[in-house]
Amino acid sequence: MKYQGTKIDGPSFDPESLSVRGTDLNEIISEKNFFETVFHILAGTFPSASEQKAIETFFLASINSVSIEHEVFEQIQKTASATQSSIKGVIAGLLFDLDDEFLKTYNAYQLPNECFAKETAKGLFLIALLPLMLRIAADGKKGIRKDAATIYKTNSDAFIVTAFKTLFSKTAAAEHEIKIFEALLISWHAGFGYLTPSVLAPRVTAGTGASANMIIMSGFIAAGPHHIGASEAAFGLIAKLSSKTNEEVAQTIEELLVHKKIIPGFGHPLFKKDPRPDCLQSIWTSSGKNTKSQSIYLETTQLLKNHSGLNPNIDFITAAILSDLGVTDKSLVPGIGLFARSLAMIAHAEEKRQKPPFGAKSADARDFLTNNQINELSFD
């Protein structure tokens, strides 16, 4: 059957690894920065210095382009407060096209040709706004209706620093904090092809000719307790353990295991061992700062390994790192994962646009269905 494959990213099993455009994801996490990954996932090559600068300039201009008084931010706060969900707040924000702000930015800042297609550029524009949307949604979820201007103001920092300060409500960022934050974003940005719901849903949406807003929204909607949302549950567990001694942490985990409780963030539906946590752990601990979150992470992973042979997945180490960096609202944890994953959503949408609507020509689809009995297909 034609039109089934993707040239963007995917897993392999011997050894177990993830790759993006043919490059091992752990290599990208260790050696590349966020904007190199933006260009790479769209173009298949890493950017020149000028191309990288052009993308970063566009992102920074994008996050500064929407007036803080815009009704999109009021709607995000209202929805997040009413639903008690930061994710739903952001989804409400994505209903706004923001075409005037996008076109002004798009026409003023020249993106590299590989990122210049209008719908792709619109996707990048919206991704740049996500840290601000998430911060406002998180506050709205708590019922805080503070003026959005106190959350964020036009910033001339590098985009990653701006995103960090915005998401964590900080006025300063240490070098080691930015380093692990950026590595965390890269670890989430892609890897499993269309196997993951947060990529499959945007690919399906793109096949209908929908806008970049709807494509990213569909990826956010596809997240739940079993996909990306497990990071929020893991964060809740780490928060409960943070006031305990190392001995009490071990005792708590052992009690949960004795009572056959699920420890969120362990095991993987595809891999025996998610390849990303070890890479992230190396970067995280390289600063030499021994933090409480690191201690909880190391103690818990060793106990689970000894007890059942389970390894941590990206959700557990994400929760631990974000706890270390100062996240206080657990709903931001999956939101940050989705912010990073949005890059894959846009890249896969662009690939899908190059194919027939719905992914296959009529003759190919008819041939497939004729030669495969309907009861042999799974619609689960």
XYZ file of C-alpha atoms in Angstrom:
380
model
C 0.000 0.000 0.000
C 1.428 3.378 -0.969
C 1.590 6.543 1.140
C 2.044 4.699 4.424
C 5.563 5.815 5.261
C 7.218 8.895 6.684
C 10.729 10.139 6.035
C 10.759 12.359 9.111
C 11.326 10.194 12.171
C 10.823 6.791 13.708
C 12.031 4.042 16.066
C 14.392 1.112 15.584
C 14.778 -1.910 17.836
C 18.205 -3.503 17.642
C 19.455 -1.501 19.387
C 16.412 0.433 20.545
C 16.717 4.022 19.421
C 14.867 6.981 17.985
C 15.944 8.981 14.966
C 14.926 12.222 13.285
C 15.753 12.619 9.595
C 18.209 9.737 9.910
C 20.121 11.192 12.877
C 19.991 9.522 16.289
C 17.791 11.602 18.582
C 20.201 11.303 21.517
C 22.947 12.736 19.317
C 20.692 15.688 18.538
C 19.811 16.147 22.235
C 23.490 16.144 23.196
C 24.925 18.282 20.409
C 22.286 20.566 18.909
C 20.221 23.523 20.036
C 16.501 24.122 19.693
C 16.653 26.112 16.479
C 18.933 23.620 14.799
C 16.237 21.017 15.485
C 13.506 23.299 14.115
C 15.288 23.584 10.777
C 16.430 19.948 10.763
C 12.990 18.404 11.235
C 11.594 20.533 8.410
C 14.524 20.451 5.981
C 16.400 17.228 6.745
C 19.689 19.084 7.211
C 21.075 21.298 9.944
C 21.065 25.047 9.297
C 23.844 27.446 8.508
C 24.497 30.165 11.079
C 22.453 32.669 9.064
C 19.531 30.249 8.653
C 19.513 29.507 12.368
C 19.579 33.225 13.185
C 16.685 33.878 10.816
C 14.510 31.255 12.520
C 15.320 32.508 16.010
C 14.603 36.096 14.969
C 11.226 35.003 13.586
C 10.342 33.136 16.797
C 11.247 36.078 19.005
C 9.314 38.479 16.778
C 6.341 36.101 16.877
C 6.095 35.892 20.664
C 6.331 39.692 20.794
C 3.782 40.247 18.010
C 0.467 39.830 19.813
C -0.685 42.657 22.058
C -1.033 41.506 25.644
C -4.488 43.131 25.630
C -5.637 40.854 22.802
C -8.846 38.970 23.556
C -7.093 35.654 22.865
C -5.399 35.855 26.262
C -8.622 36.711 28.081
C -10.296 33.706 26.438
C -7.417 31.433 27.440
C -7.740 32.536 31.069
C -11.513 32.147 31.116
C -11.445 28.683 29.560
C -8.633 27.449 31.790
C -10.441 28.754 34.880
C -13.799 27.262 33.864
C -12.379 23.855 32.929
C -9.472 23.729 35.411
C -7.294 22.676 32.485
C -4.302 24.552 31.092
C -4.394 22.382 27.972
C -8.019 23.318 27.276
C -7.130 26.956 27.839
C -4.451 26.763 25.136
C -6.843 24.939 22.807
C -9.265 27.843 23.234
C -6.459 30.221 22.308
C -5.708 28.251 19.161
C -9.255 28.955 17.939
C -8.079 32.517 17.231
C -6.462 32.776 13.793
C -4.276 35.799 14.661
C -3.827 36.267 10.919
C -3.080 39.989 11.119
C -0.277 39.464 13.629
C 1.077 36.485 11.713
C 1.127 38.204 8.322
C 2.840 41.266 9.763
C 5.576 39.059 11.218
C 5.761 36.795 8.162
C 6.221 39.735 5.812
C 8.764 41.492 8.027
C 11.123 38.591 8.778
C 12.540 36.385 6.045
C 12.531 32.714 6.982
C 14.752 30.195 5.161
C 13.036 28.706 2.125
C 12.610 25.358 3.905
C 10.399 27.053 6.531
C 8.792 29.699 4.340
C 5.656 27.925 3.051
C 2.827 29.962 4.538
C 1.123 27.201 6.545
C 4.478 25.964 7.846
C 5.456 29.490 8.852
C 2.048 29.951 10.503
C 2.709 26.800 12.499
C 6.080 28.137 13.667
C 4.436 31.444 14.573
C 1.890 29.651 16.776
C 4.553 27.436 18.378
C 6.435 30.584 19.387
C 3.302 31.821 21.176
C 2.714 28.592 23.106
C 4.924 29.398 26.147
C 2.932 32.586 26.736
C -0.383 30.801 26.157
C 0.598 28.064 28.600
C 1.686 30.525 31.308
C -1.568 32.481 31.081
C -3.593 29.248 31.032
C -1.801 27.920 34.118
C -2.616 31.098 36.038
C -6.170 31.110 34.743
C -6.575 27.509 35.889
C -5.827 28.676 39.437
C -8.500 31.347 39.131
C -5.908 34.117 39.079
C -7.152 36.896 36.827
C -4.068 39.070 37.103
C -3.300 41.404 34.228
C -1.449 39.398 31.614
C 1.064 42.226 31.378
C 2.408 41.160 34.766
C 3.065 37.690 33.355
C 4.957 38.791 30.292
C 6.286 41.874 28.605
C 8.083 42.364 25.308
C 11.471 40.745 25.690
C 14.733 41.035 23.798
C 16.326 37.920 25.320
C 17.070 34.921 23.127
C 13.831 33.057 22.461
C 14.701 30.024 24.616
C 15.492 32.319 27.553
C 12.249 34.210 26.931
C 10.282 30.956 26.813
C 11.945 29.755 30.011
C 11.263 32.970 31.932
C 7.693 33.057 30.675
C 6.850 29.434 31.510
C 8.516 29.504 34.931
C 7.611 33.110 35.867
C 11.268 33.920 36.480
C 13.214 37.117 35.997
C 16.550 35.357 35.506
C 17.813 32.060 34.115
C 21.051 30.279 34.978
C 23.098 28.772 32.154
C 22.668 25.199 33.434
C 18.881 25.731 33.661
C 18.647 26.812 30.044
C 20.882 23.929 28.981
C 18.668 21.205 30.481
C 15.446 23.013 29.509
C 16.559 23.145 25.879
C 17.677 19.493 25.963
C 14.285 18.534 27.378
C 12.455 20.326 24.572
C 14.609 18.587 21.978
C 13.980 15.188 23.569
C 10.231 15.707 23.111
C 10.259 17.329 19.685
C 10.023 14.167 17.567
C 11.045 10.548 17.256
C 8.200 8.072 16.815
C 6.803 9.051 13.424
C 3.033 8.775 13.139
C 2.797 6.058 15.812
C 2.153 8.671 18.507
C -1.373 10.146 18.826
C -0.016 13.705 19.090
C 1.480 13.274 15.604
C -1.085 10.945 14.041
C -3.966 13.318 14.809
C -2.243 16.324 13.196
C -1.377 14.231 10.132
C -5.038 13.240 9.752
C -6.092 16.851 10.283
C -3.583 18.094 7.700
C -5.027 15.607 5.206
C -8.311 17.519 5.312
C -6.601 20.766 4.338
C -7.117 22.311 7.773
C -5.158 25.323 8.982
C -2.044 25.280 11.165
C -4.209 26.297 14.138
C -6.369 23.213 13.760
C -3.358 20.968 13.196
C -1.677 21.996 16.445
C -5.002 21.941 18.267
C -5.605 18.352 17.171
C -2.234 17.365 18.622
C -3.118 18.974 21.953
C -6.486 17.204 21.956
C -4.756 13.855 21.334
C -2.866 14.074 24.636
C -4.296 12.230 27.623
C -3.363 10.227 30.730
C -1.799 7.486 28.587
C 0.078 9.817 26.232
C 2.056 12.834 27.482
C -0.340 13.246 30.403
C 1.523 10.631 32.445
C 4.166 13.306 33.018
C 1.620 15.271 35.037
C 0.889 12.269 37.274
C 4.622 11.689 37.707
C 5.061 15.326 38.705
C 2.359 14.901 41.344
C 4.190 11.918 42.815
C 7.527 13.765 42.884
C 5.847 16.735 44.589
C 4.563 14.424 47.343
C 8.030 12.925 47.800
C 9.887 16.234 47.821
C 9.478 16.821 51.565
C 10.613 13.305 52.513
C 14.069 12.039 53.415
C 15.787 9.577 51.086
C 14.799 6.742 53.420
C 11.174 7.903 53.433
C 11.187 8.198 49.637
C 12.363 4.589 49.363
C 9.771 3.445 51.907
C 6.940 5.241 50.090
C 7.860 3.753 46.718
C 8.237 0.282 48.217
C 4.797 0.556 49.827
C 3.258 1.576 46.500
C 4.885 -1.417 44.833
C 3.726 -3.826 47.564
C 0.159 -2.622 47.023
C 0.610 -2.986 43.254
C 0.096 0.711 42.591
C 1.205 2.095 39.238
C 4.253 4.339 39.424
C 3.658 6.864 36.604
C 6.512 7.369 34.167
C 7.881 3.821 33.989
C 7.753 1.296 31.193
C 7.019 2.058 27.566
C 4.386 0.743 25.118
C 7.034 0.190 22.444
C 10.493 0.060 23.988
C 11.957 -2.089 26.735
C 14.021 0.984 27.589
C 13.218 4.493 26.408
C 16.597 5.730 25.071
C 16.105 9.379 26.059
C 16.235 9.413 29.898
C 19.875 8.305 30.179
C 20.935 11.039 27.764
C 18.922 13.670 29.619
C 20.183 12.448 32.988
C 23.774 12.904 31.835
C 23.102 16.520 30.822
C 21.028 17.193 33.950
C 23.676 15.996 36.370
C 26.634 17.509 34.486
C 26.191 20.816 36.326
C 27.300 19.085 39.518
C 24.275 20.346 41.445
C 22.799 17.548 43.558
C 19.152 18.511 43.924
C 16.220 16.919 45.721
C 14.492 16.126 42.429
C 17.613 14.352 41.164
C 17.770 12.323 44.362
C 14.118 11.276 44.048
C 14.615 10.409 40.379
C 17.703 8.264 40.996
C 16.247 6.521 44.063
C 12.940 5.731 42.372
C 14.460 4.498 39.122
C 16.795 2.155 41.000
C 13.947 0.753 43.114
C 11.770 0.118 40.053
C 14.682 -1.474 38.209
C 15.374 -3.819 41.123
C 11.729 -4.617 41.784
C 10.325 -5.241 38.319
C 13.008 -4.472 35.757
C 11.114 -1.394 34.570
C 13.030 1.581 33.219
C 11.957 5.228 33.406
C 10.419 6.766 30.325
C 10.460 10.360 29.144
C 7.494 11.255 31.371
C 9.222 10.541 34.694
C 12.462 12.354 33.974
C 10.518 15.263 32.467
C 8.532 15.611 35.676
C 11.714 15.467 37.768
C 13.587 18.026 35.661
C 10.666 20.453 35.572
C 10.246 20.105 39.327
C 13.926 20.956 39.654
C 13.530 23.994 37.399
C 10.701 25.382 39.500
C 7.394 24.394 37.916
C 4.683 24.633 40.551
C 1.575 23.986 38.437
C 1.530 20.338 37.375
C -0.616 21.112 34.322
C 2.369 22.890 32.765
C 4.322 19.616 32.636
C 2.411 17.961 29.734
C 1.927 21.420 28.230
C 5.671 21.879 27.876
C 5.912 18.457 26.233
C 3.217 19.478 23.751
C 4.955 22.793 23.083
C 8.034 20.844 21.984
C 6.058 18.137 20.146
C 4.350 20.834 18.069
C 7.461 20.911 15.880
C 6.760 17.339 14.789
C 3.091 18.217 14.259
C 4.038 20.944 11.777
C 6.702 18.856 10.029
C 4.352 15.903 9.591
C 1.575 18.198 8.402
C 3.875 19.587 5.708
C 4.786 16.057 4.604
C 1.120 15.065 4.530
C 0.276 18.036 2.317
C 2.594 16.603 -0.340
C 0.400 13.494 -0.552
C -3.162 13.016 -1.802
C -5.937 14.144 0.570
C -6.540 11.474 3.231
C -3.195 9.888 2.303
C -4.016 7.745 -0.737
C -5.388 7.968 -4.244
C -8.813 6.445 -4.775
C -7.518 3.492 -6.829
C -4.929 2.583 -4.175
C -7.456 2.817 -1.338
C -9.998 0.681 -3.219
C -7.348 -1.914 -4.008
C -6.284 -2.091 -0.362
C -9.853 -2.506 0.930
C -10.690 -5.056 -1.756
C -7.734 -7.239 -0.774
C -8.156 -6.938 3.013
C -11.294 -8.238 4.675
C -12.808 -5.570 6.889
C -12.794 -7.871 9.931
C -9.016 -8.166 9.680
C -8.568 -4.444 10.216
C -8.338 -2.933 13.670
C -10.106 0.323 14.407
C -9.113 0.404 18.090
